[in-house]
CSV table of C-alpha atoms in Angstrom, one decimal:
chain,number,residue,atom,x,y,z
A,28,UNK,CA,177.4,19.9,247.9
A,29,UNK,CA,179.1,17.9,250.7
A,30,UNK,CA,177.2,17.4,253.9
A,31,UNK,CA,179.2,17.5,257.0
A,32,UNK,CA,178.8,18.2,260.7
A,33,UNK,CA,181.8,20.5,261.1
A,34,UNK,CA,181.0,23.4,263.3
A,35,UNK,CA,182.1,27.0,263.1
A,36,UNK,CA,185.8,27.8,263.3
A,37,UNK,CA,185.3,29.7,266.5
A,38,UNK,CA,183.7,26.8,268.4
A,39,UNK,CA,185.1,23.9,270.3
A,40,UNK,CA,185.0,20.7,268.1
A,41,UNK,CA,182.0,18.9,269.8
A,42,UNK,CA,180.1,22.1,270.5
A,43,UNK,CA,180.6,23.0,266.8
A,44,UNK,CA,179.4,19.6,265.6
A,45,UNK,CA,176.3,19.8,267.8
A,46,UNK,CA,175.6,23.3,266.6
A,47,UNK,CA,175.9,22.2,263.0
A,48,UNK,CA,173.2,19.6,263.6
A,49,UNK,CA,170.8,22.4,264.7
A,50,UNK,CA,171.9,24.5,261.8
A,51,UNK,CA,171.3,21.7,259.3
A,52,UNK,CA,167.9,21.0,260.6
A,53,UNK,CA,166.9,24.7,260.5
A,54,UNK,CA,168.0,24.8,256.9
A,55,UNK,CA,165.8,21.8,256.2
A,56,UNK,CA,162.9,23.5,258.0
A,57,UNK,CA,163.3,26.5,255.7
A,58,UNK,CA,163.4,24.4,252.6
A,59,UNK,CA,160.4,22.2,253.4
A,60,UNK,CA,158.3,25.3,254.2
A,61,UNK,CA,159.4,27.4,251.2
A,62,UNK,CA,156.6,28.8,249.1
A,63,UNK,CA,153.8,28.1,251.6
A,64,UNK,CA,150.8,30.3,251.2
A,65,UNK,CA,149.2,31.8,254.4
A,66,UNK,CA,146.3,29.4,254.0
A,67,UNK,CA,148.7,26.5,254.1
A,68,UNK,CA,150.8,27.9,257.0
A,69,UNK,CA,147.5,28.1,259.0
A,70,UNK,CA,146.1,24.7,257.8
A,71,UNK,CA,145.3,22.4,260.7
A,72,UNK,CA,144.1,19.3,258.8
A,73,UNK,CA,140.8,18.5,257.1
A,74,UNK,CA,138.9,18.6,260.4
A,75,UNK,CA,141.0,21.4,261.9
A,76,UNK,CA,142.2,19.1,264.6
A,77,UNK,CA,146.0,19.2,264.3
A,78,UNK,CA,148.7,21.8,265.0
A,79,UNK,CA,149.3,24.1,262.0
A,80,UNK,CA,152.7,24.7,260.5
A,81,UNK,CA,152.6,28.1,262.1
A,82,UNK,CA,152.0,26.6,265.5
A,83,UNK,CA,154.8,24.1,265.0
A,84,UNK,CA,157.4,26.6,263.9
A,85,UNK,CA,156.4,28.9,266.8
A,86,UNK,CA,156.7,25.9,269.2
A,87,UNK,CA,160.2,25.0,267.8
A,88,UNK,CA,161.2,28.6,268.3
A,89,UNK,CA,160.0,28.8,271.9
A,90,UNK,CA,161.5,25.4,272.8
A,91,UNK,CA,164.8,26.4,271.3
A,92,UNK,CA,164.9,29.8,273.0
A,93,UNK,CA,164.4,28.0,276.3
A,94,UNK,CA,167.3,25.7,275.5
A,95,UNK,CA,169.6,28.6,274.5
A,96,UNK,CA,169.0,30.3,277.8
A,97,UNK,CA,169.5,27.1,279.7
A,98,UNK,CA,172.8,26.6,277.9
A,99,UNK,CA,173.7,30.2,278.8
A,100,UNK,CA,172.9,29.5,282.4
A,101,UNK,CA,170.2,32.2,282.4
A,102,UNK,CA,166.5,32.4,282.7
A,103,UNK,CA,164.4,33.1,279.6
A,104,UNK,CA,163.5,36.8,279.7
A,105,UNK,CA,159.9,37.6,280.2
A,106,UNK,CA,159.6,39.6,276.9
A,107,UNK,CA,160.5,36.4,275.0
A,108,UNK,CA,158.0,34.4,277.0
A,109,UNK,CA,155.3,36.9,276.2
A,110,UNK,CA,156.3,37.1,272.5
A,111,UNK,CA,156.8,33.4,271.8
A,112,UNK,CA,155.1,31.5,274.6
A,113,UNK,CA,153.5,29.8,276.4
A,114,UNK,CA,154.8,26.3,275.8
A,115,UNK,CA,151.2,25.0,276.0
A,116,UNK,CA,147.9,26.6,276.5
A,117,UNK,CA,145.2,26.0,279.2
A,118,UNK,CA,144.0,23.0,277.3
A,119,UNK,CA,147.5,21.4,277.2
A,120,UNK,CA,147.8,22.2,273.5
A,121,UNK,CA,150.2,24.3,271.4
A,122,UNK,CA,148.9,27.9,271.5
A,123,UNK,CA,147.0,29.1,268.4
A,124,UNK,CA,149.1,31.0,265.9
A,125,UNK,CA,147.2,32.3,262.9
A,126,UNK,CA,147.8,34.9,260.3
A,127,UNK,CA,151.6,35.0,260.9
A,128,UNK,CA,153.5,34.5,257.6
A,129,UNK,CA,155.9,31.7,257.1
A,130,UNK,CA,158.6,34.3,256.4
A,131,UNK,CA,158.0,36.0,259.8
A,132,UNK,CA,158.0,32.7,261.6
A,133,UNK,CA,161.3,31.7,260.0
A,134,UNK,CA,162.8,35.2,260.6
A,135,UNK,CA,161.9,34.8,264.3
A,136,UNK,CA,163.5,31.3,264.3
A,137,UNK,CA,166.6,32.8,262.7
A,138,UNK,CA,166.9,35.0,265.9
A,139,UNK,CA,167.2,31.8,267.9
A,140,UNK,CA,169.9,30.5,265.7
A,141,UNK,CA,171.9,33.7,265.9
A,142,UNK,CA,171.7,33.7,269.7
A,143,UNK,CA,172.7,30.0,269.7
A,144,UNK,CA,175.6,30.7,267.5
A,145,UNK,CA,176.8,33.4,269.8
A,146,UNK,CA,176.2,31.2,272.8
A,147,UNK,CA,178.1,28.3,271.3
A,148,UNK,CA,181.2,30.5,270.7
A,149,UNK,CA,181.4,31.1,274.5
A,150,UNK,CA,181.2,27.5,275.6
A,151,UNK,CA,183.8,24.7,275.3
A,152,UNK,CA,183.4,21.0,275.1
A,153,UNK,CA,183.8,20.5,278.8
A,154,UNK,CA,180.7,22.8,279.3
A,155,UNK,CA,178.6,20.1,277.6
A,156,UNK,CA,178.7,18.0,280.8
A,157,UNK,CA,176.9,20.7,282.7
A,158,UNK,CA,173.4,19.6,283.9
A,159,UNK,CA,170.4,21.8,283.4
A,160,UNK,CA,166.7,21.4,284.2
A,161,UNK,CA,163.9,21.4,281.7
A,162,UNK,CA,160.3,20.3,281.3
A,163,UNK,CA,157.0,22.1,282.0
A,164,UNK,CA,157.9,22.3,285.7
A,165,UNK,CA,161.7,21.9,285.4
A,166,UNK,CA,161.3,18.4,286.6
A,167,UNK,CA,163.8,16.8,284.2
A,168,UNK,CA,167.5,17.0,284.0
A,169,UNK,CA,169.9,16.8,281.0
A,170,UNK,CA,173.3,17.8,280.0
A,171,UNK,CA,174.0,20.7,277.7
A,172,UNK,CA,175.2,18.1,275.2
A,173,UNK,CA,171.8,16.4,275.2
A,174,UNK,CA,170.1,19.8,275.0
A,175,UNK,CA,171.9,20.8,271.8
A,176,UNK,CA,171.2,17.4,270.3
A,177,UNK,CA,167.5,17.7,271.4
A,178,UNK,CA,167.2,21.0,269.6
A,179,UNK,CA,168.1,19.4,266.3
A,180,UNK,CA,166.0,16.2,267.0
A,181,UNK,CA,162.9,18.1,268.1
A,182,UNK,CA,163.1,20.3,265.0
A,183,UNK,CA,163.3,17.3,262.7
A,184,UNK,CA,160.5,15.5,264.6
A,185,UNK,CA,158.1,18.4,263.9
A,186,UNK,CA,159.2,18.6,260.3
A,187,UNK,CA,157.6,15.3,259.8
A,188,UNK,CA,154.3,16.8,261.0
A,189,UNK,CA,154.7,19.8,258.6
A,190,UNK,CA,155.4,17.4,255.7
A,191,UNK,CA,152.2,15.5,256.5
A,192,UNK,CA,150.2,18.7,256.7
A,193,UNK,CA,151.6,19.7,253.3
A,194,UNK,CA,150.5,16.4,251.8
A,195,UNK,CA,147.0,16.7,253.2
A,196,UNK,CA,146.7,20.3,252.1
A,197,UNK,CA,147.9,19.5,248.6
A,198,UNK,CA,145.5,16.5,248.4
A,199,UNK,CA,142.6,18.6,249.6
A,200,UNK,CA,143.4,21.4,247.1
A,201,UNK,CA,143.9,19.0,244.2
A,202,UNK,CA,140.3,17.8,244.4
């Protein structure tokens, strides 16, 4: 297999390259979570103090849905907010997700990727310069270019947490 960052044929070159970084990281997320039991998906560390894999995948999904709609120049629809949100709960933590299978969480994330793919076919490289707002109170600004990069980077960042949870879970269950 040859790894590359070439985008889809129906995308502008840079848009396609950035889209492919998101796609590559989503494929990696799928591979590192493959075969997880429900107990492992819900595992929050030995003392139950960390975010579970389920919480992290749901968080990635919600963050990416927000970015796709920013890129589209639209507001995230209320049904998606209700289904996948909020970003953080009343304690400034990721909302609890429990009893949702890894396959369901990945299927939901695939919905984000499909929407991003469609969105990226309708923008061109010059659209990457457009500035959008983000943050818990839309207090920050970034270009669409940065937003696409951030989707890939943020996904990869939380993959490190998932990998750590998997190590702890396996160690705990090997004893």
